[in-house]
Short mmCIF file of C-alpha atoms in Angstrom, two decimals:
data_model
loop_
_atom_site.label_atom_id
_atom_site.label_comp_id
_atom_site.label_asym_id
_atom_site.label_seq_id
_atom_site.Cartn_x
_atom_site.Cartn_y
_atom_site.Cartn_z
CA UNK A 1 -21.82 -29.06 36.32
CA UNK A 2 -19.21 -30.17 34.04
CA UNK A 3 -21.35 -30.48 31.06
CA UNK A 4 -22.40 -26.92 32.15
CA UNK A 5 -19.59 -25.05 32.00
CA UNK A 6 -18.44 -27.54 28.52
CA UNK A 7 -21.22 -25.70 27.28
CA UNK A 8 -20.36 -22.03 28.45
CA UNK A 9 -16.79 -22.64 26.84
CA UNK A 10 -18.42 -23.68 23.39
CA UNK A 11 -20.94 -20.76 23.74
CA UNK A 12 -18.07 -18.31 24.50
CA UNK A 13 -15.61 -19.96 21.46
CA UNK A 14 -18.42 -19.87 18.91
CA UNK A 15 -18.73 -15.62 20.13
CA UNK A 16 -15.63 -15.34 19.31
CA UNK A 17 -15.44 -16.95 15.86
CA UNK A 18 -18.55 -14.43 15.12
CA UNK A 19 -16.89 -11.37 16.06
CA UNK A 20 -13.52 -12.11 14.50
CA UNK A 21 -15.76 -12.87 11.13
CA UNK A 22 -17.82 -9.61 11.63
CA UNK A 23 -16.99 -5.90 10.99
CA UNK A 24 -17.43 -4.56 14.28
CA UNK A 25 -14.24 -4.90 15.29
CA UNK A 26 -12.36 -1.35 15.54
CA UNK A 27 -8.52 -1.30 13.81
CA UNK A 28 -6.68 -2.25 17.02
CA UNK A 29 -8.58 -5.25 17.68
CA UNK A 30 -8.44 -6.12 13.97
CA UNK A 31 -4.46 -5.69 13.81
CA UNK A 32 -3.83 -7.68 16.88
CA UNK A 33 -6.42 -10.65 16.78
CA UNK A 34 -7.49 -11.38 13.51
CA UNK A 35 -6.62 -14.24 11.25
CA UNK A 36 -4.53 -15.44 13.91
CA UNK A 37 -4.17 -19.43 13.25
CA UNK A 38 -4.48 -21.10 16.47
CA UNK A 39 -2.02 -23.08 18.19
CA UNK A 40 -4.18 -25.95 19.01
CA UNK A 41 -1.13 -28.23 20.68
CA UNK A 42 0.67 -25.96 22.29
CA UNK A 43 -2.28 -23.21 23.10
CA UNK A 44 0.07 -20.15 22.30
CA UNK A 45 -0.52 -16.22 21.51
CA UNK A 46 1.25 -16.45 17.81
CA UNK A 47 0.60 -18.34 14.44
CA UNK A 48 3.50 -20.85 14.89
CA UNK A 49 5.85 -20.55 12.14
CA UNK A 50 5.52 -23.40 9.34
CA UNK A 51 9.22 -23.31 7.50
CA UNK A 52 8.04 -26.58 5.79
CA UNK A 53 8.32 -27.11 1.92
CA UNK A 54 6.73 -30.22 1.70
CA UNK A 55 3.87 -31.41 3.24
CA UNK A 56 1.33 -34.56 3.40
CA UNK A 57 -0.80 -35.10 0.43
CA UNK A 58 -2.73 -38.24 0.63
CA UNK A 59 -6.10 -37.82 2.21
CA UNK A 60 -5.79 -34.23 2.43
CA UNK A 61 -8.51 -31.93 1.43
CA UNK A 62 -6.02 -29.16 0.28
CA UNK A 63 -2.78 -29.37 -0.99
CA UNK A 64 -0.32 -27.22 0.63
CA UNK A 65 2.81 -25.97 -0.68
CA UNK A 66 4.61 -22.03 -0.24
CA UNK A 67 3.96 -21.58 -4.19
CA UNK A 68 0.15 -22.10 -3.75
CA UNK A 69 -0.23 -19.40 -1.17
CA UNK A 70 -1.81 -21.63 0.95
CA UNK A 71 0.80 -22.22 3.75
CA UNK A 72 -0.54 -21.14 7.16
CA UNK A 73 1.80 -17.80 8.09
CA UNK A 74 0.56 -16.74 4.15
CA UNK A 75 -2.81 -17.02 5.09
CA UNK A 76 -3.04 -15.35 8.46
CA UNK A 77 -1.24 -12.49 6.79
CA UNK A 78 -4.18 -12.34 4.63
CA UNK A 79 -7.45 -12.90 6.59
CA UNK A 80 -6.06 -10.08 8.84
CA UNK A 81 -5.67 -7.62 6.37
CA UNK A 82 -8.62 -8.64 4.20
CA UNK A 83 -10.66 -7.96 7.00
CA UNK A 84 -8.88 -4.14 7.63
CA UNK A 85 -9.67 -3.49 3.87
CA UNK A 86 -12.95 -4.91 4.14
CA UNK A 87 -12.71 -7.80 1.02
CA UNK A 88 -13.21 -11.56 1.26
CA UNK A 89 -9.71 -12.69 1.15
CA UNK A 90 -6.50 -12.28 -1.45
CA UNK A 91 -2.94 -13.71 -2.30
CA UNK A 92 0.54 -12.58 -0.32
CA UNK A 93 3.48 -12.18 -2.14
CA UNK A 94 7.02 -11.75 -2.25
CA UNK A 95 7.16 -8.09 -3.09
CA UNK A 96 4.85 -5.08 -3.78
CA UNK A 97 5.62 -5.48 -7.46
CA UNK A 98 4.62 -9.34 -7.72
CA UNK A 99 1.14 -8.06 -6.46
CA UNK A 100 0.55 -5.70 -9.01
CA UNK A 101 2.09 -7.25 -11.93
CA UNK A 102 0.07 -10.68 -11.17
CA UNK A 103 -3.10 -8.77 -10.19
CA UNK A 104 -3.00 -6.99 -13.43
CA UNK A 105 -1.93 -9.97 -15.54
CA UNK A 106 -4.80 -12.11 -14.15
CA UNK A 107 -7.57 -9.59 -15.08
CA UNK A 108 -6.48 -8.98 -18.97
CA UNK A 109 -5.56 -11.25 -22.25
CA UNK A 110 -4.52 -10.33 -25.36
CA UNK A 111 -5.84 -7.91 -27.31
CA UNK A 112 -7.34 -6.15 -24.22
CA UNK A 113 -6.84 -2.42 -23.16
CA UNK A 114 -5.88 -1.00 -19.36
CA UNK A 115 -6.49 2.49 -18.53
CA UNK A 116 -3.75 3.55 -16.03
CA UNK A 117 -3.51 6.95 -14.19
CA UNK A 118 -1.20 9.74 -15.57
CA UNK A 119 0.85 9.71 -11.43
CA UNK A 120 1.47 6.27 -11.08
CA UNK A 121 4.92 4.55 -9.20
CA UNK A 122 8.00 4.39 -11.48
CA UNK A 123 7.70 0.68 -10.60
CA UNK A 124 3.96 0.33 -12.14
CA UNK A 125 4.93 2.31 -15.17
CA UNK A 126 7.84 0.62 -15.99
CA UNK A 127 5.99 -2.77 -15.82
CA UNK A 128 3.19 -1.51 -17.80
CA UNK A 129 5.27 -0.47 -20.75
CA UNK A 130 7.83 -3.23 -21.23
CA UNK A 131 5.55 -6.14 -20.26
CA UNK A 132 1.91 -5.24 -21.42
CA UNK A 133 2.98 -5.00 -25.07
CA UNK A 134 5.07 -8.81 -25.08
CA UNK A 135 1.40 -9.46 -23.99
CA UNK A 136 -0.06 -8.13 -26.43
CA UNK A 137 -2.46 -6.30 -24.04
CA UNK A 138 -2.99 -2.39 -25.14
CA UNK A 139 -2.97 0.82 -22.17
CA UNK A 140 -3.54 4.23 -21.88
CA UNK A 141 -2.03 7.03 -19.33
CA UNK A 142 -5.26 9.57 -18.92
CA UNK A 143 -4.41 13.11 -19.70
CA UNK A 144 -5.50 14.29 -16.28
CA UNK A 145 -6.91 12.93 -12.82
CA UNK A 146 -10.58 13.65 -12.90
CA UNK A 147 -13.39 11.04 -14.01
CA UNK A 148 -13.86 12.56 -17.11
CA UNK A 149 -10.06 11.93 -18.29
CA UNK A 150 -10.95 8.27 -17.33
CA UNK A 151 -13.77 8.07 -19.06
CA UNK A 152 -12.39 9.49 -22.45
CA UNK A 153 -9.62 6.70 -22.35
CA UNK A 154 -12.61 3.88 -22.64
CA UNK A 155 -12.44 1.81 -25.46
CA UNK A 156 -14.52 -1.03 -26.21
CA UNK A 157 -12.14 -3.62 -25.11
CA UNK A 158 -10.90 -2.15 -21.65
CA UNK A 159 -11.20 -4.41 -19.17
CA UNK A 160 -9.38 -2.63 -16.64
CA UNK A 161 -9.22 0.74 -14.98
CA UNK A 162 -5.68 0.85 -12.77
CA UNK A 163 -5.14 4.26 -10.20
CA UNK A 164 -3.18 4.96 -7.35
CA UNK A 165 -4.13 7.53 -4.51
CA UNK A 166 -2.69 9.31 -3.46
CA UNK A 167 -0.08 9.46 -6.08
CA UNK A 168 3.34 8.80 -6.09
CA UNK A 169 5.77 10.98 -5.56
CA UNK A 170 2.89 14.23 -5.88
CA UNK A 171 -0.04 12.88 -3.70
CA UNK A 172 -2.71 13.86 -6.22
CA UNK A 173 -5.60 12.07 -5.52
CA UNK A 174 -8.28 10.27 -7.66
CA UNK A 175 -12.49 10.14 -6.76
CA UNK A 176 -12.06 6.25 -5.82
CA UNK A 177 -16.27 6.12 -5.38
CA UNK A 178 -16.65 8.29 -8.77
CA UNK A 179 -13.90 5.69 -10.69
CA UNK A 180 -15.45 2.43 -9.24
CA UNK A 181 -19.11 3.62 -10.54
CA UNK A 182 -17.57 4.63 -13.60
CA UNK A 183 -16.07 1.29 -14.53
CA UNK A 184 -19.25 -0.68 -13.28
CA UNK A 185 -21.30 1.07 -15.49
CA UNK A 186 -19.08 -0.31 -18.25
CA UNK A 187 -18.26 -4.02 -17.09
CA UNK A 188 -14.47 -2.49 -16.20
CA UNK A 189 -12.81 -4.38 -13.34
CA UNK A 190 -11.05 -2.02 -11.38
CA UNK A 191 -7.32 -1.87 -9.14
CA UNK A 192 -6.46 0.44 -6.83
CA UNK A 193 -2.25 0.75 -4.68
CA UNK A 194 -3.23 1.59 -1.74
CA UNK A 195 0.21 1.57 -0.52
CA UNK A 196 0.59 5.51 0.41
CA UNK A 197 -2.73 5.77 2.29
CA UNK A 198 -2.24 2.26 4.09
CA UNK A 199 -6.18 0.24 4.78
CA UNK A 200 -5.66 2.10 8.25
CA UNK A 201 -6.14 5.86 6.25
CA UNK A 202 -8.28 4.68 2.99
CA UNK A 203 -10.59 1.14 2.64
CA UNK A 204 -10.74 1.16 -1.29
CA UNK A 205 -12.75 -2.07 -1.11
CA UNK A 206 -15.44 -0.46 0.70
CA UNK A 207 -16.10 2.40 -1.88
CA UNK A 208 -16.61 0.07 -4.56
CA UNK A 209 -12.67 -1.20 -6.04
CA UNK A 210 -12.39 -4.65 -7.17
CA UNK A 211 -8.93 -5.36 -6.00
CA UNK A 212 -6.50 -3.87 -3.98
CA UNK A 213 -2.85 -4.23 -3.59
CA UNK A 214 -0.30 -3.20 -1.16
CA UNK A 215 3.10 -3.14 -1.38
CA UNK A 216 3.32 -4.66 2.09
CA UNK A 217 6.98 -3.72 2.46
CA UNK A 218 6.19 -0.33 3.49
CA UNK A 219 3.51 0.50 6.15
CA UNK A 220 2.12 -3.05 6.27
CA UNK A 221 5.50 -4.20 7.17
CA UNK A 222 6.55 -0.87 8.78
CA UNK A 223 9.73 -1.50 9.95
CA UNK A 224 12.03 -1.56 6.32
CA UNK A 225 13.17 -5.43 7.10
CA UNK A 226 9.99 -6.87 4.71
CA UNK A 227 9.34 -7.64 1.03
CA UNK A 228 6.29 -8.56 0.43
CA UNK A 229 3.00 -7.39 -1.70
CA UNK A 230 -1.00 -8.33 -1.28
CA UNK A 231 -3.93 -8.08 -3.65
CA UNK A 232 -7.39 -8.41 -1.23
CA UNK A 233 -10.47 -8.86 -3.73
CA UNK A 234 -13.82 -11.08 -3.47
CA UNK A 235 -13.33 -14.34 -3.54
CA UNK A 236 -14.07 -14.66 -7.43
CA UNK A 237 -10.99 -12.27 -8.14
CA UNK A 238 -8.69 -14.45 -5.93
CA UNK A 239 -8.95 -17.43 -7.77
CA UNK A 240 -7.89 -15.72 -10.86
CA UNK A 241 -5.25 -14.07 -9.14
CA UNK A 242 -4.23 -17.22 -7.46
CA UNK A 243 -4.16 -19.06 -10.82
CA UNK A 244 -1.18 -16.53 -12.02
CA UNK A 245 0.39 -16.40 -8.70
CA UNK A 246 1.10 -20.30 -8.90
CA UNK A 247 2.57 -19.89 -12.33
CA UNK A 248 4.31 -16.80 -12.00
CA UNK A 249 5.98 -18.00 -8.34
CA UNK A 250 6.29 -14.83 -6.56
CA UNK A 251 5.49 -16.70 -3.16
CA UNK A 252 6.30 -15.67 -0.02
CA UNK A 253 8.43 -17.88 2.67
CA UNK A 254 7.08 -18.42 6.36
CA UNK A 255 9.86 -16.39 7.89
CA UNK A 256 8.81 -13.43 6.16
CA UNK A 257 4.70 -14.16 6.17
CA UNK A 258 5.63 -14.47 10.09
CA UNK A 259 7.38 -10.70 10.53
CA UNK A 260 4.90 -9.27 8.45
CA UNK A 261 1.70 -10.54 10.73
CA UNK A 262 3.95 -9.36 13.69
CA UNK A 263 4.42 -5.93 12.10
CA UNK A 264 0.47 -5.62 11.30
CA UNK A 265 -0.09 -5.84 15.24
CA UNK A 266 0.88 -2.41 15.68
CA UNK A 267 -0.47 -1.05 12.03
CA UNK A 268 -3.06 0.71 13.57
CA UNK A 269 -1.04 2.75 16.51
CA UNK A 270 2.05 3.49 14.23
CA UNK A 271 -0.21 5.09 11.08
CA UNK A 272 -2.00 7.52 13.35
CA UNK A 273 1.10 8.76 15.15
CA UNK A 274 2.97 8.88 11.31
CA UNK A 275 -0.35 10.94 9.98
CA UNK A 276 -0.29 13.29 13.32
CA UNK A 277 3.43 13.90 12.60
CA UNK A 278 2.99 14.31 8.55
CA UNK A 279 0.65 17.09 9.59
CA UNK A 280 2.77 18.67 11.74
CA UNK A 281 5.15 18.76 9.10
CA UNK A 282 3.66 20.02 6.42
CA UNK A 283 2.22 22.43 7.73
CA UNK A 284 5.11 23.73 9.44
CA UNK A 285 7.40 23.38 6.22
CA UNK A 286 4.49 25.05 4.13
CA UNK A 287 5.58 28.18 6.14
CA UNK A 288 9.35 27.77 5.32
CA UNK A 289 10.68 30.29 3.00
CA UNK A 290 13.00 27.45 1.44
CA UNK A 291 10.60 25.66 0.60
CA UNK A 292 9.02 26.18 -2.89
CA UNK A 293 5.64 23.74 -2.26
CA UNK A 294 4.65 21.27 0.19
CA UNK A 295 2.66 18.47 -1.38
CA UNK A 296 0.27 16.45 1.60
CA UNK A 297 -3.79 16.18 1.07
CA UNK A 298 -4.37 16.68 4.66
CA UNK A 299 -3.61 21.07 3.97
CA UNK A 300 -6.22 23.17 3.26
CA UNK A 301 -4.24 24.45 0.31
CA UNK A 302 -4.11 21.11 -0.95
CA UNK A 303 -6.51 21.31 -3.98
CA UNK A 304 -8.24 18.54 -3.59
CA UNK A 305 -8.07 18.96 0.56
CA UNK A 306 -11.59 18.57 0.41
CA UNK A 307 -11.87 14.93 -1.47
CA UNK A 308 -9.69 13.88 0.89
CA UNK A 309 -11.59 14.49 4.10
CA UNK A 310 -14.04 12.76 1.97
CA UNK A 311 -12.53 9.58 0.88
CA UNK A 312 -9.64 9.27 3.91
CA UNK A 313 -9.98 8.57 7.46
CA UNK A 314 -6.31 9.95 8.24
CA UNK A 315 -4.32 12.02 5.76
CA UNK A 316 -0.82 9.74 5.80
CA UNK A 317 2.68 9.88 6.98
CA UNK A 318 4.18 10.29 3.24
CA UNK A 319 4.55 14.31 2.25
CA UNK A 320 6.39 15.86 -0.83
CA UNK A 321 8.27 18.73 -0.69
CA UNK A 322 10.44 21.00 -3.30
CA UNK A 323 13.36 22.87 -1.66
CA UNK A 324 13.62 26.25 -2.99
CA UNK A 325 16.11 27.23 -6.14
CA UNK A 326 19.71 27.43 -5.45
CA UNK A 327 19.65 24.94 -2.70
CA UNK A 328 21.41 21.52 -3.04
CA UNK A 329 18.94 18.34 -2.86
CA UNK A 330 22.16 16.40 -2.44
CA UNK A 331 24.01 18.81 -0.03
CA UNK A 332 20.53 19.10 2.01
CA UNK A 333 19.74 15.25 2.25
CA UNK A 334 23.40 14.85 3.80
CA UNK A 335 22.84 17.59 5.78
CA UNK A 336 20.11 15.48 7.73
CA UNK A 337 20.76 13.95 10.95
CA UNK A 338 17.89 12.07 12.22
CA UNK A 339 16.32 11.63 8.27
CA UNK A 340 17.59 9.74 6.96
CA UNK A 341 18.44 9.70 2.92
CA UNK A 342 17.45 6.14 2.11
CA UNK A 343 14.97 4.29 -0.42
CA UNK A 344 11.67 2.90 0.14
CA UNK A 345 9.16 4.19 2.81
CA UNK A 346 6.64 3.53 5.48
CA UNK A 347 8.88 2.35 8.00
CA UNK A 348 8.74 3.67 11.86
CA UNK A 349 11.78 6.03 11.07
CA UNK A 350 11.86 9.16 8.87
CA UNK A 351 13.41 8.67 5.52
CA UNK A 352 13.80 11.33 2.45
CA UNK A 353 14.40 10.38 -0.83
CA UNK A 354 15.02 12.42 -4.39
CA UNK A 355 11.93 10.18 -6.29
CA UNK A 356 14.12 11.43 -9.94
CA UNK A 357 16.65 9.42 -8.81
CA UNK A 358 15.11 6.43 -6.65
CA UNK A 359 11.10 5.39 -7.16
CA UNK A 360 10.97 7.47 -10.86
CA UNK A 361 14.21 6.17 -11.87
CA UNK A 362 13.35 4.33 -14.35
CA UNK A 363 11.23 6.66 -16.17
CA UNK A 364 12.77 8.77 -18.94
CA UNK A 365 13.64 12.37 -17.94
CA UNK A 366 11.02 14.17 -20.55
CA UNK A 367 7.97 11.89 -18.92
CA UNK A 368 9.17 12.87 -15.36
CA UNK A 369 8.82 16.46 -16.12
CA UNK A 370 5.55 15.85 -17.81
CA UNK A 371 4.19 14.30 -14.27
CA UNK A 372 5.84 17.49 -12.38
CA UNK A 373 8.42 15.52 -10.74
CA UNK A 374 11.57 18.46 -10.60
CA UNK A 375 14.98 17.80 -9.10
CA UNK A 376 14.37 20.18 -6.43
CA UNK A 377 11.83 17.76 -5.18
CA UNK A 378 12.13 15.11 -1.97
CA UNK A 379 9.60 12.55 -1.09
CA UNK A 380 9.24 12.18 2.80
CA UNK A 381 8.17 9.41 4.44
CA UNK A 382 7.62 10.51 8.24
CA UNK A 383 8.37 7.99 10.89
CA UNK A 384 7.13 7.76 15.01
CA UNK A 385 9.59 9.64 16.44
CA UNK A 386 8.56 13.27 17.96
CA UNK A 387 7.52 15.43 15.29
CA UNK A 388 9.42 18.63 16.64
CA UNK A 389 12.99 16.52 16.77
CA UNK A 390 12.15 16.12 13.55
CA UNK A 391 11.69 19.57 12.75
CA UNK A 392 14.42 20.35 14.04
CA UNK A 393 16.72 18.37 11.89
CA UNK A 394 14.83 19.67 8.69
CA UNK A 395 15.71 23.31 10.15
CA UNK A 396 19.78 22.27 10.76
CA UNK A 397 20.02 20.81 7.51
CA UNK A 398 18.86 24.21 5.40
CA UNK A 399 21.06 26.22 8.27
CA UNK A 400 24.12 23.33 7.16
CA UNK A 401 23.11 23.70 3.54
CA UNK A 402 23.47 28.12 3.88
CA UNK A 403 26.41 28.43 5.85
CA UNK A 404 28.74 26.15 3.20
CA UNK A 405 27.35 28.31 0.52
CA UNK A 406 27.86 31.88 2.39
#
């Protein structure tokens, strides 16, 4: 009877390490229970944090150490999102930026060319043209956003194709299946940030990109007390990526690997209540007569509304909007009550930001009018509270904003 049920319990275990290693799994499940590492002394729910900096070598198979991403909390962090995005595994790091910059790095050598998007982050562009050339690495911005704009910036030596969709601060979008085919057909490697849509909205992986990154500090970590950054890829891309990660150092510590798995529990249930409230919004503020444009992919005015329902499972919790002429950005944003004015995004409260003076910073003012990026406009990033409290602190604000100018 014993030997029986000994059986039943290995029978049951080994059912479990198949479905946790399949893609059957819906998001919940995926958020909550994979890449869990199992307590096997103590039996509990969580990956136990491992603060350690220095561990056993001799007789070990793999040398672990926080700078070689292969600590346990770094590595739960990134079977559990690797399997939301759909790739083999990747490499956690300490910030959104370390992810891209590394990524990128690991793919290209000198005398190489990257094609990057004309809508990019301030962050990415600034990277791209103060670090590329010390490299010795060449890159284009495309003149537009379609496949044919990518296409005309191929030169023989690009070896890879760099977009981000939807677009920061505007929300453009790029043809992520159209792009990936294009750059196969040429022996490109291809990158996607994947940061606005989150891998709960948009699996980039799936539709054919080599690697993606995340700045995790936003929806990954969702609750604006996270740095961190991914790159999920095949498991040939990681151990490029891996070999500039190690010299590079932008690790992540246990603490920090720790929150972020935490946060990724409830990924799944916090996205779909920020994309029911972006909606809400936008459409709502689209109506506003001081409002000049509303900038989201999930209206049908949205020009490419269309590629979106194509390419996106949920239209995200980030919207832009401009504020009509003759109406303060800086008045309005301390107008706000519940919003509040404040950098980053993704986190479960609502936060507005002016992107020429925060994420586009950086960029000079002639290029940020090039890329359509006005003072007028503010980015939102929509949090989980109810979407009509919400509204009705936009509505105050303008009301605030009128009645000191009367």
């Amino acid at each position: 009877m014993l030997g029986t049920l000994k059986a039943i319990v290995k029978i049951n275990e080994n059912l479990t390490y198949n479905l946790l290693n399949t893609h059957i799994m819906d998001k919940n499940t995926i958020c909550v229970h994979s890449g869990t590492f199992i307590d096997s002394e103590m039996k509990g729910r969580t990956t136990p944090i491992y603060p350690s900096t220095s561990y056993a070598y001799l007789d070990m198979e793999h040398k672990r150490y926080p700078r070689y991403f292969n600590i346990p909390n770094q590595g739960a962090v990134v079977k559990k999102v690797a399997q939301l995005e759909g790739a083999e595994t990747g490499v956690l790091f300490g910030s959104g930026m370390a992810a891209i910059s590394t990524a990128m790095l690991s793919q290209v050598k000198q005398g190489d060319h990257v094609i990057l998007q004309k809508e990019l982050y301030g962050g990415t562009i600034a990277f791209v043209q103060s670090e590329l050339p010390r490299c010795g690495v060449e890159y284009t911005f495309t003149e537009g956003m379609e496949v044919a704009d990518f296409e005309a910036a191929i030169r023989p030596n690009t070896r890879l194709i760099h977009i981000e969709t939807p677009s920061n601060p505007l929300l453009t979008l790029v043809d992520i299946e159209a792009i990936a085919q294009l750059a196969k057909d040429h022996g490109i490697t291809t990158m996607i940030d994947n940061t606005f849509a989150s891998p709960i909205n948009q699996q980039p992986h799936r539709l054919g990109i080599d690697i993606v990154v995340h700045s995790a500090t936003k929806y990954l970590g969702g609750h604006s007390d996270i740095c961190a950054g991914i790159a999920l890829c095949s498991e040939q891309k990681a151990e490029a990526i891996h070999l500039s990660a190690k010299n590079f150092g932008g690790s992540i510590n246990a603490q920090s690997a720790s929150l972020l798995e935490r946060s990724l529990k409830t990924l799944n249930l916090r996205v779909q209540q920020q994309n029911h409230n972006a909606q809400y919004l936008a459409e709502a503020l689209e109506a506003h007569e001081m409002i000049q444009h509303v900038y989201y992919p999930g209206l049908a005015s949205h020009p490419q509304h269309e590629l979106a329902k194509k390419q996106m499972q949920g239209f995200g919790g980030m919207l832009t909007f401009e504020l009509a002429q003759g109406i303060d950005n800086q008045a309005y944003q301390e107008a706000l009550k519940l919003v509040a004015p404040s950098m980053s995004l993704g986190g479960v409260e609502s936060t507005v930001c002016s992107p020429a003076l925060t994420s586009h910073a950086a960029i000079d003012e002639a290029t940020r009018q090039a890329m359509g990026i006005s003072h007028q406009m503010l980015r939102f990033s929509v949090g989980i509270e109810d979407a009509p409290d919400l509204l009705a602190d936009l509505n105050q604000a303008f009301q605030m904003v009128v009645m000191a100018h009367a």
